[in-house]
Coordinates of C-alpha atoms in Angstrom, one line a residue:
M1115 CA 84.0 57.1 117.8
E1116 CA 81.4 54.3 118.0
E1117 CA 80.3 54.9 114.3
E1118 CA 83.9 54.9 113.1
D1119 CA 84.7 51.6 114.8
T1120 CA 81.6 49.8 113.5
R1121 CA 81.0 51.2 110.1
D1122 CA 83.4 48.7 108.3
Y1123 CA 81.4 45.7 109.7
S1124 CA 78.6 45.3 107.2
E1125 CA 77.3 41.8 108.1
P1126 CA 73.6 41.8 109.0
C1127 CA 72.3 40.6 112.4
V1128 CA 71.5 36.9 112.4
Q1129 CA 68.3 37.5 114.4
C1130 CA 66.7 40.6 112.8
S1131 CA 68.8 41.0 109.5
V1132 CA 69.4 44.7 110.2
I1133 CA 72.9 46.3 109.8
N1134 CA 73.0 48.7 112.8
W1135 CA 75.9 47.9 115.1
G1136 CA 77.0 49.4 118.4
L1137 CA 79.7 48.8 121.0
T1138 CA 79.2 47.6 124.5
D1139 CA 81.3 48.9 127.4
E1140 CA 83.5 45.8 127.0
G1141 CA 84.1 46.6 123.3
R1142 CA 81.9 43.8 121.9
F1143 CA 79.5 44.4 119.0
Y1144 CA 75.7 44.4 119.6
C1145 CA 72.7 45.0 117.3
K1146 CA 71.0 48.3 118.2
S1147 CA 67.7 47.0 116.8
C1148 CA 67.3 43.7 118.7
H1149 CA 70.2 44.1 121.2
N1150 CA 71.8 40.8 120.1
V1151 CA 75.5 40.7 121.3
I1152 CA 77.9 38.8 119.0
E1153 CA 81.5 37.5 119.5
R1154 CA 83.1 40.3 117.4
T1155 CA 85.0 42.9 119.4
K1156 CA 86.5 46.3 118.8
E1157 CA 89.7 46.3 116.7
V1158 CA 93.0 46.7 118.5
L1159 CA 94.6 49.9 117.3
T1160 CA 97.7 49.9 119.7
S1161 CA 101.0 48.3 118.9
D1162 CA 101.8 47.8 122.6
V1163 CA 102.2 44.1 123.6
V1164 CA 99.6 43.2 126.3
P1165 CA 100.5 39.9 128.1
N1166 CA 97.8 37.2 128.4
A1167 CA 95.5 39.2 126.0
K1168 CA 93.4 37.4 123.4
I1169 CA 93.6 39.1 120.0
Q1170 CA 90.1 39.2 118.5
S1171 CA 90.9 41.0 115.3
I1172 CA 93.7 42.8 113.4
S1173 CA 93.7 46.5 112.8
R1174 CA 93.4 47.4 109.2
G1175 CA 95.4 50.6 109.5
F1176 CA 94.4 54.3 109.3
R1177 CA 90.8 55.0 108.3
K1178 CA 89.8 57.9 106.1
R1179 CA 88.1 60.7 108.0
K1180 CA 84.6 61.7 107.2
K1181 CA 84.4 64.2 104.3
I1182 CA 82.2 66.6 106.4
D1183 CA 84.8 66.6 109.2
K1184 CA 87.7 67.2 106.9
G1185 CA 86.2 70.1 105.0
W1186 CA 87.1 71.2 101.6
E1187 CA 90.6 71.4 100.2
W1188 CA 91.0 75.1 99.4
Y1189 CA 93.6 77.7 98.6
V1190 CA 94.2 81.1 100.1
C1191 CA 93.3 82.9 96.9
E1192 CA 89.9 81.2 97.1
G1193 CA 89.3 82.7 100.5
F1194 CA 90.2 86.2 99.2
Q1195 CA 87.9 85.7 96.3
Y1196 CA 85.0 84.9 98.7
I1197 CA 85.8 88.1 100.7
L1198 CA 86.0 90.2 97.5
K1199 CA 82.6 88.9 96.4
K1200 CA 81.1 89.8 99.8
Q1201 CA 82.6 93.3 99.8
A1202 CA 81.3 93.9 96.2
E1203 CA 77.8 92.8 97.3
A1204 CA 78.0 95.1 100.3
L1205 CA 78.9 98.0 98.0
Q1206 CA 76.0 97.1 95.7
T1207 CA 73.7 97.3 98.7
L1208 CA 75.0 100.8 99.4
G1209 CA 74.0 101.9 95.8
V1210 CA 77.1 101.2 93.7
C1211 CA 76.6 100.3 90.1
P1212 CA 76.0 96.5 89.7
Q1213 CA 78.6 96.6 86.9
M1214 CA 81.3 97.1 89.5
K1215 CA 81.1 93.5 90.8
D1216 CA 80.3 91.5 87.7
E1217 CA 82.3 93.3 85.0
I1218 CA 85.1 95.3 86.7
L1219 CA 86.2 93.8 90.0
C1220 CA 85.8 90.2 88.8
N1221 CA 88.0 90.8 85.8
F1222 CA 90.6 92.7 87.8
W1223 CA 90.7 89.7 90.2
R1224 CA 91.2 87.2 87.4
L1225 CA 93.9 89.4 85.9
Y1226 CA 95.7 89.3 89.2
L1227 CA 95.4 85.5 89.4
Q1228 CA 97.0 85.3 86.0
K1229 CA 99.7 87.8 86.7
S1230 CA 100.6 86.1 90.0
K1231 CA 100.5 82.7 88.2
Q1232 CA 97.8 81.3 90.5
A1233 CA 95.4 80.6 87.7
Y1234 CA 94.6 81.2 84.1
C1235 CA 98.2 80.3 83.1
T1236 CA 100.1 77.3 81.7
T1237 CA 102.0 76.4 84.9
P1238 CA 100.4 77.8 88.0
A1239 CA 102.7 78.6 90.9
S1240 CA 102.4 75.9 93.5
Y1241 CA 102.9 76.9 97.1
T1242 CA 103.0 73.3 98.2
S1243 CA 105.8 71.9 96.0
K1244 CA 106.5 69.1 98.5
A1245 CA 102.9 67.9 98.5
L1246 CA 102.1 68.4 94.9
S1247 CA 104.3 67.6 91.9
I1248 CA 104.0 69.1 88.4
S1249 CA 102.4 65.9 87.2
D1250 CA 99.5 66.4 89.7
I1251 CA 98.5 69.6 88.0
S1252 CA 95.6 69.5 85.6
T1253 CA 96.6 70.7 82.0
D1254 CA 93.2 71.4 80.6
V1255 CA 94.0 74.9 79.4
D1256 CA 95.7 76.2 76.4
S1257 CA 99.5 76.0 76.2
E1258 CA 99.7 79.7 75.4
P1259 CA 97.5 81.6 77.8
E1260 CA 96.1 84.9 76.6
R1261 CA 96.1 88.1 78.6
I1262 CA 92.7 88.6 80.3
N1263 CA 90.6 91.3 78.8
I1264 CA 89.1 93.7 81.4
H1265 CA 85.7 93.6 79.7
G1266 CA 85.8 90.2 78.2
L1267 CA 85.1 87.8 81.0
S1268 CA 82.0 86.5 82.7
S1269 CA 81.0 87.7 86.2
F1270 CA 81.4 86.4 89.7
S1271 CA 77.7 85.6 89.7
E1272 CA 78.0 83.5 86.5
S1273 CA 81.0 81.3 87.3
D1274 CA 82.5 82.2 90.6
G1275 CA 79.6 81.9 92.9
D1276 CA 80.5 78.3 93.8
L1277 CA 84.1 78.2 95.0
Q1278 CA 84.4 74.6 94.2
T1279 CA 83.5 74.7 90.5
E1280 CA 86.3 74.3 88.0
S1281 CA 85.1 77.3 86.1
S1282 CA 85.6 79.4 89.2
F1283 CA 89.4 79.1 89.5
G1284 CA 90.7 77.2 86.5
H1285 CA 93.8 75.4 87.8
V1286 CA 93.2 76.4 91.4
S1287 CA 90.2 74.2 91.7
S1288 CA 91.8 71.4 89.7
I1289 CA 94.7 71.3 92.1
G1290 CA 92.3 71.3 95.0
K1291 CA 90.7 68.1 93.7
T1292 CA 93.9 66.0 93.9
S1293 CA 94.3 63.2 96.4
A1294 CA 97.5 64.5 97.9
R1295 CA 96.0 65.4 101.2
E1296 CA 93.4 62.7 101.8
T1297 CA 95.1 61.7 105.0
T1298 CA 95.7 65.3 106.2
S1299 CA 94.5 66.4 109.6
V1300 CA 91.1 68.0 110.1
C1301 CA 92.8 71.1 111.5
S1302 CA 95.1 71.7 108.6
G1303 CA 93.1 74.7 107.1
S1304 CA 94.1 75.8 103.6
I1305 CA 96.5 73.9 101.4
D1306 CA 99.0 76.7 100.9
G1307 CA 98.5 78.7 104.2
D1308 CA 102.0 78.1 105.6
S1309 CA 103.9 78.7 102.3
Y1310 CA 101.8 81.8 101.5
L1311 CA 103.5 83.7 104.3
L1312 CA 107.0 83.0 103.0
K1313 CA 109.0 85.8 101.4
R1314 CA 107.7 86.5 97.9
K1315 CA 109.8 87.1 94.8
K1316 CA 110.5 90.6 93.8
G1317 CA 107.7 92.0 91.6
N1318 CA 105.1 89.5 92.9
L1319 CA 102.3 91.2 94.8
R1320 CA 101.0 89.2 97.8
M1321 CA 97.3 89.4 98.5
S1322 CA 96.3 90.7 102.0
M1323 CA 93.2 92.0 103.7
P1324 CA 94.1 95.7 103.0
M1325 CA 94.6 94.6 99.4
T1326 CA 90.9 93.6 99.1
L1327 CA 90.0 97.2 99.8
S1328 CA 92.5 98.3 97.1
F1329 CA 90.8 96.1 94.7
C1330 CA 87.4 97.6 95.6
Y1331 CA 88.8 101.1 95.3
I1332 CA 90.3 100.7 91.8
A1333 CA 87.0 99.2 90.6
L1334 CA 85.2 102.2 92.0
L1335 CA 87.7 104.5 90.5
W1336 CA 87.4 102.8 87.1
L1337 CA 83.7 103.5 87.1
R1338 CA 84.2 107.0 88.6
E1339 CA 81.7 106.2 91.3
P1340 CA 80.9 109.0 93.8
V1341 CA 82.8 107.2 96.6
T1342 CA 86.2 108.5 97.8
L1343 CA 88.8 106.3 99.6
S1344 CA 88.0 107.9 102.9
D1345 CA 84.3 107.1 102.4
L1346 CA 85.2 103.5 101.6
L1347 CA 87.3 103.1 104.8
R1348 CA 84.6 104.8 106.8
F1349 CA 82.0 102.3 105.6
V1350 CA 84.4 99.5 106.6
K1351 CA 84.9 100.9 110.1
D1352 CA 81.2 101.4 110.6
G1353 CA 80.6 97.7 109.7
H1354 CA 78.8 98.2 106.4
I1355 CA 81.5 96.4 104.3
P1356 CA 83.0 93.1 105.5
Y1357 CA 86.7 93.4 106.6
L1358 CA 87.3 92.5 110.3
N1359 CA 86.7 88.8 110.8
A1360 CA 85.5 88.6 107.2
F1361 CA 86.4 84.9 107.3
Q1362 CA 83.3 84.2 109.3
Y1363 CA 81.3 84.5 106.1
F1364 CA 83.2 81.5 104.7
P1365 CA 81.3 78.2 104.1
E1366 CA 81.4 75.9 107.1
E1367 CA 83.5 73.4 105.0
M1368 CA 86.4 76.0 104.6
K1369 CA 88.3 75.4 107.8
L1370 CA 90.7 78.0 109.1
Y1371 CA 93.7 76.9 111.1
G1372 CA 97.2 78.1 112.0
A1373 CA 98.7 80.3 109.3
D1374 CA 95.2 81.0 107.8
L1375 CA 94.3 83.1 110.8
K1376 CA 97.5 85.2 110.3
I1377 CA 96.4 85.9 106.7
F1378 CA 92.6 86.5 107.1
R1379 CA 92.3 87.8 110.7
V1380 CA 93.2 91.4 111.2
E1381 CA 93.3 93.2 114.5
S1382 CA 93.5 96.8 113.4
W1383 CA 91.5 99.2 111.1
P1384 CA 92.7 99.8 107.6
V1385 CA 95.0 102.7 107.2
Y1386 CA 94.4 105.3 104.4
E1387 CA 97.9 105.6 103.2
D1388 CA 98.5 101.8 103.3
V1389 CA 95.4 101.1 101.1
H1390 CA 96.2 104.0 98.7
N1391 CA 99.8 102.8 98.3
K1392 CA 98.7 99.2 97.7
M1393 CA 96.2 100.5 95.1
S1394 CA 99.0 102.2 93.2
E1395 CA 101.1 99.0 93.4
L1396 CA 98.2 96.9 92.3
S1397 CA 97.2 99.0 89.3
A1398 CA 100.9 98.9 88.1
F1399 CA 101.2 95.2 88.8
L1400 CA 98.1 94.5 86.7
D1401 CA 99.5 96.7 83.8
L1402 CA 96.1 98.4 83.6
P1403 CA 95.7 101.0 80.9
C1404 CA 94.9 104.7 81.7
F1405 CA 91.7 104.9 83.7
P1406 CA 88.6 106.8 82.4
A1407 CA 89.2 110.5 82.5
I1408 CA 88.3 112.6 85.6
T1409 CA 86.6 115.6 84.1
D1410 CA 85.1 118.7 85.7
S1411 CA 81.7 116.9 85.8
C1412 CA 82.9 113.9 87.8
F1413 CA 82.3 113.6 91.5
L1414 CA 86.1 113.2 92.2
H1415 CA 87.0 116.5 90.6
P1416 CA 88.2 119.0 93.3
N1417 CA 85.6 121.6 92.4
I1418 CA 82.8 119.2 93.2
L1419 CA 84.4 117.6 96.2
C1420 CA 85.1 121.1 97.6
I1421 CA 81.3 121.7 97.5
K1422 CA 80.7 118.6 99.5
Y1423 CA 83.3 119.4 102.2
L1424 CA 82.2 123.0 102.4
M1425 CA 78.7 121.9 103.1
E1426 CA 79.8 119.3 105.7
A1427 CA 82.1 121.8 107.4
N1428 CA 79.3 124.3 107.6
L1429 CA 81.3 127.0 105.7
P1430 CA 79.9 129.8 103.5
D1431 CA 78.9 129.0 100.0
E1432 CA 81.0 132.0 98.7
L1433 CA 84.2 130.1 99.6
H1434 CA 83.6 127.8 96.6
N1435 CA 84.5 130.6 94.2
W1436 CA 87.8 130.9 95.9
T1437 CA 88.5 127.2 95.9
C1438 CA 87.8 127.1 92.2
R1439 CA 90.3 130.0 91.7
V1440 CA 93.0 128.1 93.6
V1441 CA 92.3 124.9 91.7
K1442 CA 92.7 126.8 88.4
K1443 CA 95.8 128.6 89.6
I1444 CA 97.8 125.5 90.6
N1445 CA 96.4 123.3 87.7
V1446 CA 95.1 120.5 89.9
G1447 CA 91.8 120.4 88.0
E1448 CA 93.3 119.3 84.8
T1449 CA 92.2 115.9 83.4
D1450 CA 95.8 114.7 82.9
F1451 CA 96.6 115.5 86.6
L1452 CA 93.5 113.8 88.1
T1453 CA 93.2 110.7 85.9
L1454 CA 95.1 107.6 87.2
D1455 CA 97.6 106.3 84.7
P1456 CA 99.4 103.2 86.1
M1457 CA 101.9 103.2 83.3
N1458 CA 103.1 106.7 84.3
K1459 CA 105.2 105.8 87.3
S1460 CA 106.6 109.3 87.8
A1461 CA 103.2 110.9 88.3
R1462 CA 102.0 111.3 91.9
K1463 CA 98.8 109.4 92.6
V1464 CA 96.1 111.9 93.6
K1465 CA 94.3 111.6 96.9
Y1466 CA 91.1 113.2 95.7
D1467 CA 89.4 113.7 99.1
V1468 CA 92.6 114.9 100.9
L1469 CA 93.3 117.3 98.0
A1470 CA 89.9 118.9 98.3
A1471 CA 90.2 119.3 102.0
A1472 CA 93.6 120.9 101.7
I1473 CA 92.4 123.4 99.1
I1474 CA 89.7 124.6 101.5
I1475 CA 92.2 125.0 104.3
V1476 CA 94.5 127.1 102.0
V1477 CA 91.6 129.3 101.1
L1478 CA 90.7 129.8 104.8
K1479 CA 94.4 130.8 105.3
L1480 CA 94.2 133.3 102.4
L1481 CA 91.1 134.9 103.8
F1482 CA 91.4 134.6 107.6
L1483 CA 95.1 133.9 107.9
L1484 CA 94.5 131.4 110.8
D1485 CA 97.3 132.9 113.0
D1486 CA 95.2 133.1 116.2
Q1487 CA 94.8 136.8 115.8
Y1488 CA 93.5 138.1 112.5
E1489 CA 90.5 135.7 112.4
W1490 CA 89.4 136.7 115.9
L1491 CA 89.7 140.4 115.1
H1492 CA 87.4 140.0 112.1
A1493 CA 85.0 137.8 114.1
N1494 CA 84.5 140.6 116.7
I1495 CA 83.7 143.1 113.8
A1496 CA 81.3 140.6 112.2
G1497 CA 79.6 139.8 115.5
K1498 CA 78.9 143.5 116.2
R1499 CA 77.7 144.1 112.7
N1500 CA 75.3 141.1 112.8
Q1501 CA 73.8 142.3 116.1
K1502 CA 73.0 145.7 114.7
N1503 CA 71.8 144.5 111.3
K1504 CA 69.8 141.3 111.9
E1505 CA 68.0 141.6 108.6
G1506 CA 69.6 140.7 105.3
C1507 CA 72.7 138.6 104.8
L1508 CA 74.8 137.9 107.8
W1509 CA 78.6 138.3 107.8
F1510 CA 80.5 135.1 108.5
D1511 CA 81.5 135.1 112.1
F1512 CA 84.5 132.8 112.5
K1513 CA 84.2 132.8 116.3
K1514 CA 80.6 131.7 116.3
W1515 CA 81.4 129.1 113.6
Y1516 CA 84.2 127.7 115.8
K1517 CA 81.9 127.2 118.8
V1518 CA 79.2 125.5 116.8
I1519 CA 81.5 123.2 115.0
K1520 CA 83.5 122.3 118.1
K1521 CA 80.4 121.4 120.0
S1522 CA 79.1 119.2 117.1
V1523 CA 82.4 117.5 116.5
D1524 CA 82.9 116.8 120.2
V1525 CA 79.5 115.1 120.4
E1526 CA 80.1 113.0 117.3
Q1527 CA 83.6 112.1 118.4
K1528 CA 82.3 110.9 121.8
K1529 CA 79.8 108.7 120.0
L1530 CA 82.5 107.3 117.8
D1531 CA 84.8 106.6 120.7
E1532 CA 82.0 104.8 122.6
E1533 CA 81.2 102.6 119.5
R1534 CA 84.9 101.7 119.2
A1535 CA 85.1 100.8 122.9
R1536 CA 82.0 98.5 122.6
Y1537 CA 83.3 96.9 119.4
L1538 CA 83.9 93.1 119.8
W1539 CA 87.1 92.3 118.0
K1540 CA 86.5 88.6 118.5
C1541 CA 84.7 86.8 115.8
E1542 CA 81.0 86.4 116.4
K1543 CA 81.0 83.1 114.6
P1544 CA 83.1 80.7 116.6
L1545 CA 85.7 78.5 114.9
F1546 CA 85.6 74.8 115.1
Y1547 CA 87.6 72.1 113.3
S1548 CA 85.4 69.0 113.4
A1549 CA 81.8 68.0 113.7
K1550 CA 82.4 66.8 117.3
E1551 CA 83.7 70.2 118.4
K1552 CA 80.8 72.1 116.8
S1553 CA 78.2 71.4 119.4
V1554 CA 80.5 72.2 122.3
V1555 CA 81.8 75.4 120.8
L1556 CA 78.3 76.7 119.9
K1557 CA 77.1 75.8 123.3
K1558 CA 79.9 77.8 125.0
R1559 CA 79.3 80.7 122.6
Q1560 CA 75.6 80.8 123.4
M1561 CA 76.4 80.8 127.2
V1562 CA 78.6 83.8 126.7
V1563 CA 75.9 85.7 124.7
N1564 CA 73.3 84.9 127.4
L1565 CA 75.6 86.0 130.2
Q1566 CA 76.3 89.3 128.4
R1567 CA 72.6 89.9 127.9
Q1568 CA 71.8 89.2 131.5
F1569 CA 74.6 91.4 132.7
G1570 CA 73.4 94.2 130.5
T1571 CA 69.9 93.9 131.9
L1572 CA 71.1 93.9 135.5
S1573 CA 73.5 96.8 135.0
G1574 CA 70.8 98.8 133.2
S1575 CA 73.1 99.5 130.2
I1576 CA 71.4 101.0 127.1
Q1577 CA 70.9 98.6 124.3
V1578 CA 72.8 99.5 121.2
A1579 CA 70.5 100.7 118.4
E1580 CA 70.5 99.0 115.0
K1581 CA 72.9 100.3 112.5
Q1582 CA 71.5 103.1 110.3
S1583 CA 72.1 103.2 106.6
P1584 CA 75.4 105.1 105.9
S1585 CA 75.4 108.6 104.5
S1586 CA 77.9 110.6 102.5
F1587 CA 77.7 113.3 105.2
Q1588 CA 78.7 112.8 108.8
L1589 CA 77.5 116.4 109.8
N1590 CA 74.3 117.8 108.4
W1591 CA 73.4 121.5 108.6
A1592 CA 69.9 122.7 107.6
E1593 CA 69.5 126.3 106.4
E1594 CA 65.9 126.4 107.7
N1595 CA 67.0 126.1 111.3
T1596 CA 66.1 129.1 113.4
D1597 CA 69.0 128.7 115.9
G1598 CA 71.4 130.3 113.4
N1599 CA 73.9 127.4 113.4
C1600 CA 74.0 127.1 109.6
F1601 CA 76.6 129.4 108.0
H1602 CA 76.1 128.3 104.3
G1603 CA 74.3 131.5 103.4
H1604 CA 76.6 133.9 105.2
V1605 CA 78.7 136.4 103.2
L1606 CA 82.4 137.1 103.3
E1607 CA 82.1 140.9 103.9
G1608 CA 84.9 142.4 105.8
V1609 CA 87.5 140.0 104.4
L1610 CA 87.2 140.9 100.7
Q1611 CA 87.6 144.1 98.8
E1612 CA 87.1 145.2 95.2
K1613 CA 90.1 145.8 93.1
G1614 CA 89.2 146.6 89.5
N1615 CA 86.7 144.1 88.3
S1616 CA 87.5 141.4 90.8
L1617 CA 87.5 140.7 94.5
T1618 CA 90.7 140.4 96.4
T1619 CA 91.5 139.6 100.1
M1620 CA 91.9 142.5 102.5
N1621 CA 94.5 140.4 104.2
T1622 CA 97.8 140.9 102.4
K1623 CA 99.9 138.5 104.6
Y1624 CA 100.3 134.8 104.4
W1625 CA 102.4 132.3 106.4
L1626 CA 103.7 129.1 104.9
C1627 CA 103.4 125.8 106.8
S1628 CA 106.7 124.7 105.4
V1629 CA 109.3 126.9 103.7
K1630 CA 111.1 123.9 102.2
L1631 CA 109.8 120.4 101.5
C1632 CA 111.7 117.3 102.4
N1633 CA 113.1 114.7 100.1
E1634 CA 110.4 112.0 100.1
K1635 CA 112.9 109.3 99.2
I1636 CA 115.2 110.2 102.1
C1637 CA 112.7 111.3 104.8
G1638 CA 109.8 109.1 103.8
Q1639 CA 107.5 112.1 103.7
L1640 CA 107.5 115.7 102.3
T1641 CA 106.8 117.4 105.6
H1642 CA 106.8 116.8 109.3
Y1643 CA 103.8 117.9 111.4
K1644 CA 104.1 118.8 115.1
E1645 CA 101.0 120.5 116.6
S1646 CA 102.9 122.8 118.9
D1647 CA 104.6 124.5 116.0
F1648 CA 101.4 125.8 114.5
P1649 CA 98.6 128.2 115.6
Q1650 CA 95.7 126.7 117.4
T1651 CA 93.1 127.8 114.9
Y1652 CA 95.0 126.1 112.1
Q1653 CA 95.2 123.0 114.2
F1654 CA 91.4 123.1 114.8
V1655 CA 90.6 123.4 111.1
L1656 CA 93.1 120.6 110.3
N1657 CA 91.6 118.3 112.9
L1658 CA 88.1 119.1 111.7
F1659 CA 88.8 117.8 108.2
S1660 CA 90.9 115.0 109.8
F1661 CA 87.7 113.9 111.6
L1662 CA 85.5 114.2 108.5
L1663 CA 87.9 112.2 106.4
R1664 CA 89.0 109.8 109.2
V1665 CA 92.6 110.3 108.2
P1666 CA 95.7 111.6 110.1
A1667 CA 96.0 115.4 110.3
S1668 CA 99.6 115.1 109.1
L1669 CA 98.4 113.7 105.8
I1670 CA 96.2 116.7 105.2
H1671 CA 99.0 119.0 106.4
E1672 CA 101.4 117.5 103.8
E1673 CA 98.9 118.2 101.0
V1674 CA 98.4 121.8 102.3
C1675 CA 102.2 122.3 102.0
L1676 CA 102.3 121.0 98.5
I1677 CA 99.5 123.3 97.4
E1678 CA 101.2 126.3 99.0
H1679 CA 104.4 125.6 97.2
K1680 CA 102.5 125.4 93.9
L1681 CA 100.6 128.6 94.7
F1682 CA 103.6 130.6 95.7
K1683 CA 106.1 128.9 93.5
T1684 CA 107.3 132.2 91.9
K1685 CA 107.9 134.0 95.1
L1686 CA 109.6 131.0 96.7
H1687 CA 111.9 130.7 93.6
R1688 CA 112.9 134.3 93.9
K1689 CA 113.9 133.9 97.5

């Protein structure tokens, strides 16, 4: 306050000729160099009449706040751009192709800004029509904007690294440099935060935090990177990709306040279906062409994904032959089916990881029935046979596999629950809205950290280890282990029989999870999953893949029902 009251008085001291004024307790000016007190006093800022008071000076009205206190004038889309940039950099650190950030994601983002009329257009949509008139908007772009080419723009690194450059956001930065909010409060936050939360027009896609992950996923899908949506969300939940409290990576000058916190602060983990649905809406909103083809050599092809999940679930390698047969039978390995085409609105968007998991479950039902009876009868036979013939290939023992998997999953689930319980949802970087608050807030935060450290030392709690680099596999099984817990090399003897020149299942029965599918438009989903209606073995297998993919079991169950109806379409039609 002392600097604000004295900074407009620029007369030098009559004794030492230095301009360095301060205020005494009585409000009089004194020189900080030679301590000379002069007749000038603090300006009167109140309009109240004080009787018998001598007026020393007249207030000159409101003063402009310091630029460092006020912070930058910024828009919500600039905040999302900064988050997207950080997420792309995190994915690059995990091994994703550098082309993803600079050539694909950057151009998808610019295309979104153009489609939503926030930038790269003749008349950008103004969320603050009361504060900014049309005459305030810069008009330094062509009158007829061209559609942005996916491969024809520069990268985040080249032009968007500095959020305040005009090349970064076109009109957005130009609007931000107007003088409409020079007298706005320090705590105001973004320019368009309040209006951004208002109801949008039909067909306009509003940006949100889950939408940032949808942007990342369509960029990964465009490049056919070996990362599924479940992998992406797992990396987010494990803290390898910025999502929760991502606004803490904003520059200090980008102040968040009020409505900004509702936009950028999330208090829950991203949901698989929500991100996937937004991905479909986003690709259609951007009018993207057909994505690069998903062929049988791509990681996202079900034949390859099934290998990954069979290894992670510790199942026999021979099952892969049966998953390939199912894929071929129901035509889910065709390029036209797997490749995303945003223009084909009638086509169902494929959930690649969920599809592969469901195929494996259907194969297990074909071989072992999973009805709480047949699989255990075969397990008893396989167990006795393995005890007598310990040399050579071992038969797959479903009962032993069940025990090994359950023990490992329980341990990993307990670790996961403990990590979730210890997670601090509150932002590590405290928020402050002026330079004066900064020291106080940081001091309080440091006190909290010190108290937590001292309490942990006194209670003897174990210090949390540093985060390890993420892996595509959550469960690892080494075949060279002598404890016999790896089932990859086990054979499917006892459940298969030769019929002509091919192998068929000895089990001739099969039970359907759902005899009739629901109308998705009416019910909102194709099937309804209630655990008590299904055998416990089926529930266990379903929950296993639910854990591996970090998705609800009902989502995998729905995909299982769809595959069954395709596989037994002829028989169901006859009935």
